[in-house]
Coordinates of C-alpha atoms in Angstrom, one line a residue:
Chain C
X1 CA -13.5 27.4 5.1
X2 CA -11.7 30.7 4.5
X3 CA -10.2 31.8 1.2
X4 CA -6.7 30.7 2.2
X5 CA -7.8 27.1 2.9
X6 CA -9.8 27.1 -0.4
X7 CA -6.7 28.3 -2.2
X8 CA -4.6 25.6 -0.5
X9 CA -7.0 22.9 -1.7
X10 CA -7.2 24.5 -5.1
X11 CA -3.4 24.3 -5.5
X12 CA -3.1 20.7 -4.2
X13 CA -6.0 19.5 -6.5
X14 CA -4.6 21.4 -9.5
X15 CA -1.2 19.8 -8.9
X16 CA -2.7 16.4 -8.8
X17 CA -5.0 16.8 -11.7
X18 CA -3.0 19.0 -14.1
X19 CA 0.2 17.1 -13.5
X20 CA -1.6 13.9 -14.3
X21 CA 1.2 12.0 -16.1
X22 CA 3.6 12.6 -13.2
X23 CA 1.1 11.9 -10.6
X24 CA 0.0 8.7 -12.3
X25 CA 3.6 7.4 -12.1
X26 CA 3.7 8.2 -8.4
X27 CA 0.3 6.8 -7.8
X28 CA 1.2 3.6 -9.7
X29 CA 4.2 3.1 -7.5
X30 CA 2.0 3.5 -4.4
X31 CA -0.8 1.3 -5.8
X32 CA 1.7 -1.5 -6.6
X33 CA 3.2 -1.2 -3.1
X34 CA -0.2 -1.1 -1.4
X35 CA -1.5 -4.0 -3.5
X36 CA 1.5 -6.2 -2.6
X37 CA 1.2 -5.2 1.1
X38 CA -2.5 -5.9 1.2
X39 CA -2.3 -9.1 -0.8
X40 CA 0.6 -10.5 1.2
X41 CA -1.2 -9.5 4.4
X42 CA -4.3 -11.4 3.4
X43 CA -2.2 -14.4 2.3
X44 CA -0.2 -14.3 5.6
X45 CA -3.4 -14.3 7.7
X46 CA -5.0 -16.9 5.5
X47 CA -2.1 -19.3 5.3
X48 CA -3.0 -21.2 8.6
X49 CA -6.6 -21.7 7.3
X50 CA -5.5 -22.7 3.8
X51 CA -2.7 -25.0 5.1
X52 CA -5.0 -26.6 7.6
X53 CA -7.3 -27.6 4.8
X54 CA -4.3 -28.8 2.7
X55 CA -3.0 -30.8 5.6
X56 CA -6.3 -32.7 5.7
X57 CA -4.8 -34.9 2.9
X58 CA -2.6 -36.4 5.7
X59 CA -5.8 -37.9 7.1
X60 CA -7.7 -37.5 10.4
X61 CA -6.2 -35.3 13.1
X62 CA -8.6 -36.3 15.9
X63 CA -9.6 -39.8 17.1
X64 CA -12.6 -40.7 19.1
X65 CA -12.4 -43.9 21.2
X66 CA -14.8 -45.2 23.8
X67 CA -14.1 -43.6 27.2
X68 CA -14.7 -47.0 29.0
X69 CA -14.9 -50.6 28.0
X70 CA -17.9 -50.1 25.6
X71 CA -18.2 -48.6 22.2
X72 CA -18.8 -45.1 20.8
X73 CA -22.6 -44.9 20.5
X74 CA -24.4 -43.1 17.7
X75 CA -25.7 -40.5 20.2
X76 CA -22.3 -39.8 21.6
X77 CA -20.8 -39.5 18.1
X78 CA -23.5 -37.0 17.1
X79 CA -22.9 -35.0 20.2
X80 CA -19.2 -35.1 19.7
X81 CA -19.1 -33.9 16.1
X82 CA -21.7 -31.2 16.8
X83 CA -19.1 -29.4 18.9
X84 CA -16.9 -28.7 15.8
X85 CA -17.7 -25.6 13.7
X86 CA -19.4 -26.8 10.5
X87 CA -16.9 -24.9 8.3
X88 CA -14.0 -26.6 10.1
X89 CA -15.3 -30.1 10.1
X90 CA -14.0 -31.8 7.0
X91 CA -15.5 -35.2 7.8
X92 CA -15.6 -38.1 10.2
X93 CA -15.6 -41.9 9.7
X94 CA -16.5 -44.5 12.3
X95 CA -15.0 -48.0 12.3
X96 CA -16.1 -51.3 13.8
X97 CA -13.6 -54.1 13.9
X98 CA -14.5 -57.8 14.0
X99 CA -12.4 -60.9 13.7
X100 CA -13.4 -63.4 11.1
X101 CA -12.0 -66.2 8.9
X102 CA -11.6 -66.2 5.2
X103 CA -10.3 -69.3 3.5
X104 CA -9.7 -70.6 7.0
X105 CA -7.2 -67.8 7.7
X106 CA -7.9 -65.3 10.5
X107 CA -8.6 -61.7 9.2
X108 CA -9.9 -58.5 10.7
X109 CA -13.0 -57.1 9.2
X110 CA -13.5 -53.3 9.4
X111 CA -17.1 -52.0 9.0
X112 CA -17.1 -48.4 7.9
X113 CA -19.1 -45.8 6.0
X114 CA -17.7 -45.7 2.5
X115 CA -19.4 -42.4 1.8
X116 CA -17.3 -40.5 4.3
X117 CA -14.1 -42.6 4.3
X118 CA -12.3 -40.5 1.6
X119 CA -12.9 -37.3 3.6
X120 CA -10.9 -38.5 6.5
X121 CA -8.4 -40.7 4.5
X122 CA -7.9 -38.8 1.2
X123 CA -4.5 -40.4 0.9
X124 CA -6.0 -43.9 0.3
X125 CA -5.0 -45.3 -3.0
X126 CA -7.6 -47.7 -4.3
X127 CA -7.2 -50.0 -7.3
X128 CA -10.8 -50.6 -8.6
X129 CA -13.4 -48.8 -6.7
X130 CA -15.0 -48.3 -3.2
X131 CA -17.9 -50.7 -2.3
X132 CA -21.2 -49.0 -3.2
X133 CA -23.3 -51.1 -0.8
X134 CA -23.8 -54.4 1.0
X135 CA -22.2 -57.5 -0.5
X136 CA -19.2 -55.6 -1.7
X137 CA -15.8 -55.3 0.0
X138 CA -12.5 -53.3 -0.2
X139 CA -9.5 -55.5 0.6
X140 CA -6.2 -54.1 2.0
X141 CA -3.3 -54.9 -0.2
X142 CA -1.6 -57.2 2.3
X143 CA -4.8 -59.0 3.2
X144 CA -5.4 -59.5 -0.6
X145 CA -1.9 -60.9 -1.0
X146 CA -2.3 -63.2 2.0
X147 CA -5.7 -64.5 0.8
X148 CA -4.9 -64.5 -2.9
X149 CA -7.7 -62.1 -3.7
X150 CA -8.1 -59.7 -6.7
X151 CA -10.7 -57.3 -7.9
X152 CA -13.9 -59.1 -9.0
X153 CA -13.2 -62.2 -6.8
X154 CA -15.9 -63.5 -4.5
X155 CA -15.0 -64.0 -1.0
X156 CA -16.8 -65.8 1.9
X157 CA -16.2 -64.4 5.4
X158 CA -17.0 -67.0 8.1
X159 CA -18.2 -66.3 11.6
X160 CA -18.6 -69.2 14.1
X161 CA -20.6 -68.9 17.2
X162 CA -22.3 -71.2 19.7
X163 CA -26.0 -71.8 19.3
X164 CA -27.9 -71.0 22.5
X165 CA -31.5 -70.9 23.4
X166 CA -31.6 -67.2 22.3
X167 CA -30.1 -67.8 18.9
X168 CA -32.6 -67.0 16.2
X169 CA -31.4 -68.9 13.1
X170 CA -34.2 -67.5 11.0
X171 CA -32.3 -64.2 10.8
X172 CA -29.3 -65.9 9.2
X173 CA -29.5 -66.3 5.5
X174 CA -26.6 -68.6 5.0
X175 CA -25.1 -70.9 7.6
X176 CA -23.9 -74.4 8.5
X177 CA -24.4 -76.1 11.8
X178 CA -22.0 -78.6 13.4
X179 CA -21.7 -80.3 16.7
X180 CA -18.5 -80.4 18.8
X181 CA -18.0 -84.1 19.3
X182 CA -16.3 -83.6 22.6
X183 CA -18.7 -81.2 24.3
X184 CA -21.8 -81.8 22.3
X185 CA -22.3 -78.1 21.9
X186 CA -23.8 -76.9 18.7
X187 CA -22.1 -74.3 16.6
X188 CA -23.2 -72.2 13.7
X189 CA -20.8 -71.3 10.9
X190 CA -22.3 -68.1 9.4
X191 CA -21.0 -67.2 6.0
X192 CA -21.1 -63.7 4.3
X193 CA -20.5 -63.7 0.6
X194 CA -18.9 -60.5 -0.8
X195 CA -17.4 -59.4 -4.0
X196 CA -14.0 -57.6 -4.0
X197 CA -14.5 -54.2 -5.7
X198 CA -11.1 -52.7 -4.9
X199 CA -7.7 -53.2 -3.4
X200 CA -6.5 -50.6 -0.9
X201 CA -2.9 -49.4 -0.7
X202 CA -1.7 -47.0 2.0
X203 CA 1.7 -48.3 3.0
X204 CA 0.2 -48.5 6.6
X205 CA -1.7 -50.9 8.8
X206 CA -4.9 -50.2 6.8
X207 CA -3.6 -52.8 4.2
X208 CA -4.2 -55.6 6.7
X209 CA -8.0 -55.1 6.9
X210 CA -11.0 -56.1 4.9
X211 CA -13.6 -53.3 4.7
X212 CA -17.3 -53.9 4.6
X213 CA -20.5 -52.0 5.3
X214 CA -21.8 -51.8 8.9
X215 CA -24.9 -53.7 7.8
X216 CA -22.8 -56.6 6.4
X217 CA -20.6 -56.7 9.6
X218 CA -23.8 -56.7 11.7
X219 CA -25.3 -59.5 9.6
X220 CA -22.2 -61.6 9.9
X221 CA -21.9 -61.2 13.7
X222 CA -25.6 -61.1 14.3
X223 CA -25.1 -58.1 16.6
X224 CA -25.6 -54.4 16.4
X225 CA -23.2 -52.3 18.4
X226 CA -21.4 -48.9 18.5
X227 CA -18.0 -48.1 17.0
X228 CA -14.5 -48.9 18.1
X229 CA -13.0 -45.9 16.7
X230 CA -14.0 -42.7 14.9
X231 CA -11.6 -40.7 12.8
X232 CA -12.3 -37.0 12.6
X233 CA -10.7 -34.5 10.2
X234 CA -10.9 -30.9 11.3
X235 CA -9.4 -27.9 9.4
X236 CA -8.0 -26.1 12.4
X237 CA -4.7 -25.3 14.1
X238 CA -3.3 -27.4 16.9
X239 CA -4.3 -25.0 19.7
X240 CA -7.9 -24.9 18.5
X241 CA -7.9 -28.7 18.1
X242 CA -6.7 -29.0 21.8
X243 CA -9.6 -26.7 22.8
X244 CA -12.1 -28.9 20.9
X245 CA -10.6 -32.0 22.6
X246 CA -10.9 -30.5 26.0
X247 CA -14.6 -29.5 25.3
X248 CA -15.5 -33.0 24.0
X249 CA -13.8 -34.9 26.8
X250 CA -15.6 -32.8 29.4
X251 CA -19.0 -32.7 27.7
X252 CA -19.4 -36.1 26.0
X253 CA -19.1 -38.8 28.6
X254 CA -18.9 -41.8 26.2
X255 CA -16.0 -40.5 24.1
X256 CA -12.4 -40.1 24.8
X257 CA -10.9 -37.8 22.1
X258 CA -7.3 -37.2 21.4
X259 CA -5.0 -35.6 18.8
X260 CA -3.3 -37.7 16.2
X261 CA 0.1 -36.3 17.2
X262 CA 2.1 -37.5 14.2
X263 CA -0.2 -35.4 12.0
X264 CA -0.8 -32.3 14.2
X265 CA 2.8 -32.0 15.4
X266 CA 4.2 -32.1 11.8
X267 CA 1.4 -29.7 10.7
X268 CA 2.3 -27.3 13.4
X269 CA 6.0 -27.4 12.6
X270 CA 5.5 -26.9 8.9
X271 CA 2.9 -24.2 9.4
X272 CA 5.2 -22.2 11.8
X273 CA 8.0 -22.3 9.3
X274 CA 5.7 -21.4 6.4
X275 CA 4.2 -18.5 8.4
X276 CA 7.7 -17.3 9.2
X277 CA 8.7 -17.5 5.5
X278 CA 5.6 -15.6 4.4
X279 CA 6.2 -13.0 7.1
X280 CA 9.8 -12.5 6.1
X281 CA 8.9 -12.3 2.4
X282 CA 6.2 -9.8 3.3
X283 CA 8.7 -7.7 5.2
X284 CA 11.3 -7.8 2.4
X285 CA 8.7 -6.9 -0.2
X286 CA 7.4 -4.1 2.0
X287 CA 10.9 -2.8 2.4
X288 CA 11.5 -3.0 -1.4
X289 CA 8.1 -1.3 -2.0
X290 CA 9.0 1.5 0.4
X291 CA 12.3 2.0 -1.4
X292 CA 10.4 2.0 -4.7
X293 CA 7.8 4.5 -3.5
X294 CA 10.5 6.7 -1.8
X295 CA 12.6 6.7 -5.0
X296 CA 9.6 7.7 -7.2
X297 CA 8.5 10.4 -4.7
X298 CA 12.1 11.7 -4.5
X299 CA 12.2 12.0 -8.2
X300 CA 8.8 13.7 -8.3
X301 CA 9.8 16.2 -5.6
X302 CA 13.3 16.7 -7.1
X303 CA 11.9 17.8 -10.4
X304 CA 9.9 20.5 -8.6
X305 CA 12.9 22.1 -7.0
X306 CA 12.5 25.2 -9.1
X307 CA 8.8 25.5 -8.1
X308 CA 9.9 25.2 -4.4
X309 CA 12.5 27.9 -5.1
X310 CA 9.8 30.1 -6.7
X311 CA 7.4 29.6 -3.8
X312 CA 10.2 30.6 -1.4
X313 CA 10.9 33.7 -3.5
X314 CA 7.2 34.6 -3.3
X315 CA 7.5 34.5 0.5
X316 CA 6.6 30.9 1.4
X317 CA 7.9 29.7 4.7
X318 CA 9.5 26.2 4.8
X319 CA 6.7 25.0 7.0
X320 CA 4.1 26.1 4.4
X321 CA 5.9 24.4 1.5
X322 CA 6.3 21.2 3.6
X323 CA 2.5 21.3 4.4
X324 CA 1.6 21.7 0.7
X325 CA 3.8 19.0 -0.7
X326 CA 3.1 16.6 2.1
X327 CA -0.6 17.1 1.6
X328 CA -0.2 16.1 -2.1
X329 CA 1.9 13.1 -1.0
X330 CA -0.5 12.0 1.7
X331 CA -3.5 12.4 -0.6
X332 CA -1.7 10.3 -3.2
X333 CA -0.8 7.8 -0.4
X334 CA -4.5 7.6 0.7
X335 CA -5.9 7.2 -2.8
X336 CA -3.1 4.7 -3.7
X337 CA -3.8 2.8 -0.4
X338 CA -7.6 2.5 -1.2
X339 CA -7.0 1.2 -4.7
X340 CA -4.1 -1.1 -3.5
X341 CA -6.2 -2.5 -0.7
X342 CA -8.9 -3.5 -3.1
X343 CA -6.5 -4.8 -5.8
X344 CA -4.6 -6.6 -3.0
X345 CA -7.6 -8.8 -2.3
X346 CA -7.9 -9.8 -5.9
X347 CA -4.1 -10.4 -6.1
X348 CA -4.3 -12.6 -2.9
X349 CA -7.3 -14.4 -4.4
X350 CA -5.4 -15.2 -7.6
X351 CA -2.4 -16.4 -5.6
X352 CA -4.6 -18.5 -3.3
X353 CA -6.5 -20.0 -6.3
X354 CA -3.2 -21.0 -7.9
X355 CA -1.4 -22.3 -4.8
X356 CA -4.2 -23.6 -2.6
X357 CA -7.0 -24.0 -5.2
X358 CA -9.4 -22.1 -2.9
X359 CA -10.6 -18.5 -2.5
X360 CA -8.9 -16.2 0.0
X361 CA -10.8 -15.0 3.0
X362 CA -11.5 -11.3 2.9
X363 CA -10.1 -9.5 6.0
X364 CA -11.8 -6.1 6.3
X365 CA -9.2 -5.0 8.9
X366 CA -6.5 -5.1 6.3
X367 CA -8.2 -2.3 4.3
X368 CA -7.6 0.5 7.0
X369 CA -4.2 -1.0 7.8
X370 CA -3.1 -0.9 4.1
X371 CA -4.4 2.7 3.7
X372 CA -2.6 3.8 6.9
X373 CA 0.6 2.0 5.9
X374 CA 0.4 3.5 2.4
X375 CA -0.1 7.0 3.8
X376 CA 2.7 6.5 6.3
X377 CA 5.2 5.2 3.7
X378 CA 4.3 7.9 1.2
X379 CA 4.5 10.5 3.9
X380 CA 8.0 9.3 5.0
X381 CA 9.1 8.9 1.4
X382 CA 8.0 12.6 0.7
X383 CA 9.4 14.1 3.9
X384 CA 13.0 13.3 3.2
X385 CA 13.2 14.9 -0.3
X386 CA 10.9 17.8 0.7
X387 CA 13.0 18.6 3.7
X388 CA 16.1 18.8 1.5
X389 CA 14.3 20.6 -1.2
X390 CA 13.1 23.4 1.1
X391 CA 16.6 24.2 2.0
X392 CA 17.4 25.3 -1.5
X393 CA 18.5 28.8 -2.1
X394 CA 15.7 30.3 -4.2
X395 CA 18.1 32.8 -5.9
X396 CA 20.3 29.9 -7.2
X397 CA 17.3 27.7 -8.2
X398 CA 15.6 30.5 -10.1
X399 CA 18.9 31.3 -11.9
X400 CA 18.8 27.6 -13.0
X401 CA 21.9 26.6 -11.0
Chain Q
X1 CA 13.9 58.9 4.0
X2 CA 15.2 56.7 1.1
X3 CA 13.4 53.5 0.3
X4 CA 16.6 51.5 0.1
X5 CA 20.2 52.1 1.1
X6 CA 23.2 49.9 0.5
X7 CA 26.2 51.0 2.6
X8 CA 29.5 49.5 1.8
X9 CA 27.9 46.2 0.9
X10 CA 30.3 43.4 0.0
X11 CA 29.6 39.8 -0.8
X12 CA 32.6 37.4 -0.8
X13 CA 32.6 33.8 -2.1
X14 CA 36.0 32.4 -1.0
X15 CA 38.5 34.5 -2.9
X16 CA 35.9 36.1 -5.2
X17 CA 34.5 39.5 -4.3
X18 CA 31.1 39.3 -6.1
X19 CA 30.2 42.7 -4.7
X20 CA 32.8 45.0 -3.3
X21 CA 31.8 47.9 -1.0
X22 CA 28.8 48.9 -3.0
X23 CA 26.9 52.0 -2.0
X24 CA 23.5 52.6 -3.5
X25 CA 20.4 54.7 -2.6
X26 CA 17.0 54.2 -4.1
X27 CA 14.4 56.8 -3.5
X28 CA 10.7 56.1 -3.3
X29 CA 9.1 56.2 -6.7
X30 CA 12.5 56.0 -8.5
X31 CA 13.2 53.8 -11.5
X32 CA 16.8 52.5 -11.6
X33 CA 18.5 50.3 -14.1
X34 CA 21.4 48.2 -12.8
X35 CA 23.6 47.4 -15.8
X36 CA 26.8 45.6 -16.4
X37 CA 28.4 42.6 -18.2
X38 CA 28.1 39.0 -17.0
X39 CA 30.0 38.5 -13.7
X40 CA 29.8 42.1 -12.8
X41 CA 27.8 41.4 -9.6
X42 CA 24.3 42.4 -10.9
X43 CA 22.6 39.2 -9.8
X44 CA 24.4 39.3 -6.4
X45 CA 23.2 42.9 -5.9
X46 CA 19.7 41.9 -6.9
X47 CA 19.6 38.9 -4.5
X48 CA 20.7 41.2 -1.7
X49 CA 18.2 43.9 -2.5
X50 CA 15.5 41.2 -3.0
X51 CA 16.3 39.8 0.5
X52 CA 17.2 36.4 -1.0
X53 CA 20.8 36.7 0.2
X54 CA 22.7 38.5 3.0
X55 CA 25.8 40.6 2.5
X56 CA 29.2 39.4 3.9
X57 CA 29.6 42.9 5.2
X58 CA 28.0 46.3 5.0
X59 CA 24.4 47.5 5.7
X60 CA 21.2 47.1 3.8
X61 CA 18.6 49.5 5.0
X62 CA 15.1 49.1 3.6
X63 CA 12.4 51.6 4.5
X64 CA 14.5 52.6 7.5
X65 CA 15.1 49.1 8.8
X66 CA 18.6 47.4 8.7
X67 CA 17.9 44.0 7.2
X68 CA 21.5 42.9 6.6
X69 CA 21.7 40.8 9.7
X70 CA 18.1 39.4 9.7
X71 CA 17.5 35.7 9.8
X72 CA 16.4 33.9 6.6
X73 CA 12.9 33.6 8.0
X74 CA 12.6 37.3 8.8
X75 CA 14.1 38.2 5.4
X76 CA 11.5 35.9 3.7
X77 CA 8.7 37.7 5.6
X78 CA 10.2 41.1 4.8
X79 CA 10.6 40.6 1.1
X80 CA 7.1 39.0 0.9
X81 CA 5.6 42.2 2.3
X82 CA 7.8 44.8 0.6
X83 CA 9.1 43.5 -2.7
X84 CA 7.6 42.2 -6.0
X85 CA 9.9 40.0 -8.1
X86 CA 9.9 39.8 -11.9
X87 CA 12.1 37.1 -13.5
X88 CA 13.7 36.7 -16.8
X89 CA 12.4 33.1 -17.1
X90 CA 8.9 34.2 -15.8
X91 CA 8.9 31.2 -13.3
X92 CA 5.1 30.6 -13.4
X93 CA 3.8 27.4 -11.8
X94 CA 3.0 25.3 -14.8
X95 CA -0.1 23.5 -13.4
X96 CA -1.8 26.7 -12.2
X97 CA -3.6 29.0 -14.6
X98 CA -2.8 32.7 -14.9
X99 CA -5.1 34.0 -12.2
X100 CA -4.1 31.2 -9.8
X101 CA -0.4 32.1 -10.4
X102 CA -1.2 35.6 -9.3
X103 CA -3.2 34.3 -6.3
X104 CA -0.2 32.2 -5.1
X105 CA 1.6 35.5 -4.3
X106 CA -1.5 36.6 -2.3
X107 CA -1.7 33.2 -0.6
X108 CA 1.8 33.6 0.9
X109 CA 1.3 37.3 1.6
X110 CA -2.1 37.6 3.2
X111 CA -5.4 36.3 1.8
X112 CA -6.1 35.1 -1.8
X113 CA -8.8 37.1 -3.6
X114 CA -9.7 36.1 -7.1
X115 CA -11.3 39.4 -7.9
X116 CA -8.2 41.4 -7.0
X117 CA -6.1 38.9 -9.0
X118 CA -8.3 39.4 -12.0
X119 CA -7.9 43.2 -11.6
X120 CA -4.1 42.8 -11.6
X121 CA -4.3 40.7 -14.8
X122 CA -6.5 43.4 -16.3
X123 CA -3.9 46.0 -15.4
X124 CA -1.4 44.1 -17.6
X125 CA -4.0 43.5 -20.3
X126 CA -4.5 39.8 -19.7
X127 CA -8.0 39.5 -18.1
X128 CA -9.3 37.4 -21.0
X129 CA -6.3 35.0 -20.6
X130 CA -6.9 34.5 -16.9
X131 CA -7.9 30.8 -17.1
X132 CA -5.1 29.8 -19.4
X133 CA -2.2 27.7 -18.2
X134 CA 1.3 29.1 -18.8
X135 CA 1.9 26.6 -21.6
X136 CA -1.1 28.2 -23.4
X137 CA 0.4 31.7 -23.1
X138 CA 3.1 33.4 -25.2
X139 CA 6.4 34.5 -23.6
X140 CA 5.2 38.1 -23.4
X141 CA 1.9 37.0 -21.8
X142 CA 3.8 34.9 -19.3
X143 CA 6.0 37.9 -18.4
X144 CA 2.9 40.0 -17.9
X145 CA 1.4 37.4 -15.6
X146 CA 4.7 37.5 -13.7
X147 CA 4.4 41.3 -13.4
X148 CA 0.7 41.0 -12.3
X149 CA 2.0 38.6 -9.6
X150 CA 4.7 41.0 -8.5
X151 CA 2.1 43.8 -8.3
X152 CA -0.7 42.0 -6.5
X153 CA 0.5 42.7 -2.9
X154 CA 1.2 46.4 -3.6
X155 CA 4.9 46.1 -2.9
X156 CA 7.1 49.1 -2.2
X157 CA 9.6 48.0 -4.7
X158 CA 9.4 46.0 -8.0
X159 CA 12.7 44.2 -8.5
X160 CA 13.0 42.9 -12.1
X161 CA 15.9 40.6 -13.2
X162 CA 16.4 40.8 -17.0
X163 CA 12.6 41.2 -17.5
X164 CA 12.8 41.4 -21.3
X165 CA 15.7 38.9 -21.7
X166 CA 13.4 36.2 -23.2
X167 CA 11.0 38.4 -25.1
X168 CA 10.8 39.6 -28.7
X169 CA 10.8 43.4 -29.5
X170 CA 7.0 43.7 -29.5
X171 CA 6.6 42.1 -26.1
X172 CA 9.6 44.0 -24.8
X173 CA 7.8 47.2 -25.6
X174 CA 4.6 46.0 -23.9
X175 CA 6.6 45.2 -20.7
X176 CA 8.5 48.5 -20.7
X177 CA 5.2 50.3 -21.2
X178 CA 3.8 48.6 -18.2
X179 CA 6.9 49.6 -16.2
X180 CA 6.4 53.2 -17.4
X181 CA 2.8 53.1 -16.2
X182 CA 3.9 51.7 -12.8
X183 CA 6.5 54.4 -12.4
X184 CA 3.9 57.0 -13.2
X185 CA 1.7 55.6 -10.5
X186 CA 4.6 56.0 -8.0
X187 CA 5.9 52.4 -7.9
X188 CA 9.7 52.1 -7.2
X189 CA 11.5 50.0 -9.8
X190 CA 14.9 48.4 -9.8
X191 CA 15.6 46.6 -13.1
X192 CA 18.7 44.5 -13.5
X193 CA 19.6 44.2 -17.2
X194 CA 22.4 44.0 -19.7
X195 CA 20.2 45.3 -22.5
X196 CA 21.0 49.0 -23.2
X197 CA 17.5 49.6 -24.6
X198 CA 15.9 48.5 -21.3
X199 CA 18.5 50.6 -19.4
X200 CA 17.8 53.7 -21.5
X201 CA 14.2 53.9 -20.4
X202 CA 15.1 54.1 -16.7
X203 CA 15.3 57.3 -14.6
X204 CA 18.8 56.4 -13.3
X205 CA 21.5 54.0 -14.6
X206 CA 23.9 52.3 -12.2
X207 CA 26.8 50.4 -13.8
X208 CA 28.7 47.6 -12.2
X209 CA 32.0 46.1 -13.1
X210 CA 33.9 43.4 -11.1
X211 CA 31.6 43.9 -8.2
X212 CA 32.1 47.6 -7.9
X213 CA 29.7 50.4 -8.9
X214 CA 31.6 52.3 -11.6
X215 CA 29.0 54.8 -12.5
X216 CA 25.7 56.0 -11.1
X217 CA 24.1 58.7 -13.3
X218 CA 20.7 60.2 -14.0
X219 CA 19.4 59.2 -17.5
X220 CA 19.3 62.4 -19.5
X221 CA 17.1 60.8 -22.0
X222 CA 14.5 59.7 -19.5
X223 CA 10.9 60.8 -20.4
X224 CA 7.8 60.3 -18.2

């Protein structure tokens, strides 16, 4: 580095350090701008992920059904859910439906896993509590009304089947046998005693069912089998969900998976609009920030008109003055960009915690983008006042006119 | 050959003749005071001599070269190489210390050299104040830094605009003593002033009124 370059750096550094108060004002404007840019950028890129997670309160967005006439087996289910990324899979709940009678009225029993059901159906409103094991039941509001059931009541589900040579009655704890007088065939009325722990309200068809554990439903029907349907909740965008469905349908033979359109379509619409909104807000804020930075830099340059006049009187060419002042501006832009990029992450995290109640995902790519944008905006903001300032007549400026 | 010649130089702003067919010759090593009341055309003449402005008509010949029609860029390069400027309001860069202010003139002229800049400050008696910022210097000291800056590139002409206008008597004497020393060393000086005391120490006194040179006399009281 020759003496001229060293002097150049010395002047730029001296200007930044010894004009601290002025530079802090300019730096502050740039930092605020860069922070907002970086923060909104992170929010913009994180909105789909955050909103996907939020939309899970609408319930499952993928359904597994048997691909043929059978049921979804445990092996197929394991294979199917293993295809989803762990961090995207919010939960899955299998269901097995059986017809039964309660108080001589036909009802549909739904066996399920009460440990996972709230992950796929977080909108369920339960008066009382979920069953904690066998012998307990959750009754849909409409079924409860039809059967006159309330929390704490005992209910006896009845399953009638014909006794054949293969029937092993020793497995049935509670039953009654009767003979059809016309055919002479013997029937077994198997009873399952359960206690109602909660009433389910959803406003949907779920209110028609009586929910039990898989073990209870197997006991009642004396049969073990797979599932009729599996609800899966995945925090991902529609395109990604479609990819998953394609993979599952081609790799897992026993499962036919499909999107829950009423959920995914509305998610997609809302998300597109929200993304557009955040994008427009980001652009507007960026424009306002640019104006703010430009105004500050214009004021900072304008108050140095006399210095520019002096430099010209000392023999500085316009190009030389532009280079010196631009270097100061770009250095400020770079430093402001670095600080703003870091602060922007914390700003986005605070916003995310308040709006979505979860942390923001750090996007390293936004750091160089923020710094580059900050340098560019500051450079542009400096260029206009510098270009007009170098046209000053040094004689007039030095005379104080 | 004269160092500087103004031949029928006029500067017109609309209806106003700030300078009206002025003729002036400055010989090498000469010390001239340009005097006159406000609005007489002193500043206009200084700007034209200092290559910071161009005449509307007439010729400005500096060291044998006609610079009256040169482009702004050429004029800037020319005055950077040939002329050292001393201002009434000092015009030091407030965030650079004394030696750095002197080095700025070197920076735009050729190559900054701190040792030479310190020697220039020593010449005006300010070596021990070299690391002080302008705000830490008195008015007289700031003017001496301004003179050191004007001298650093060994110009052919020192052009001073009211150099003692903002100084007390003690500092005025210090500055005039420096000018005397420079004159002894053969430096050409053109000092624009309205202060008779500053004019009286010059070798030649040129008086301006309404843009015209009304008198151009040798100073009988001039002493080396």
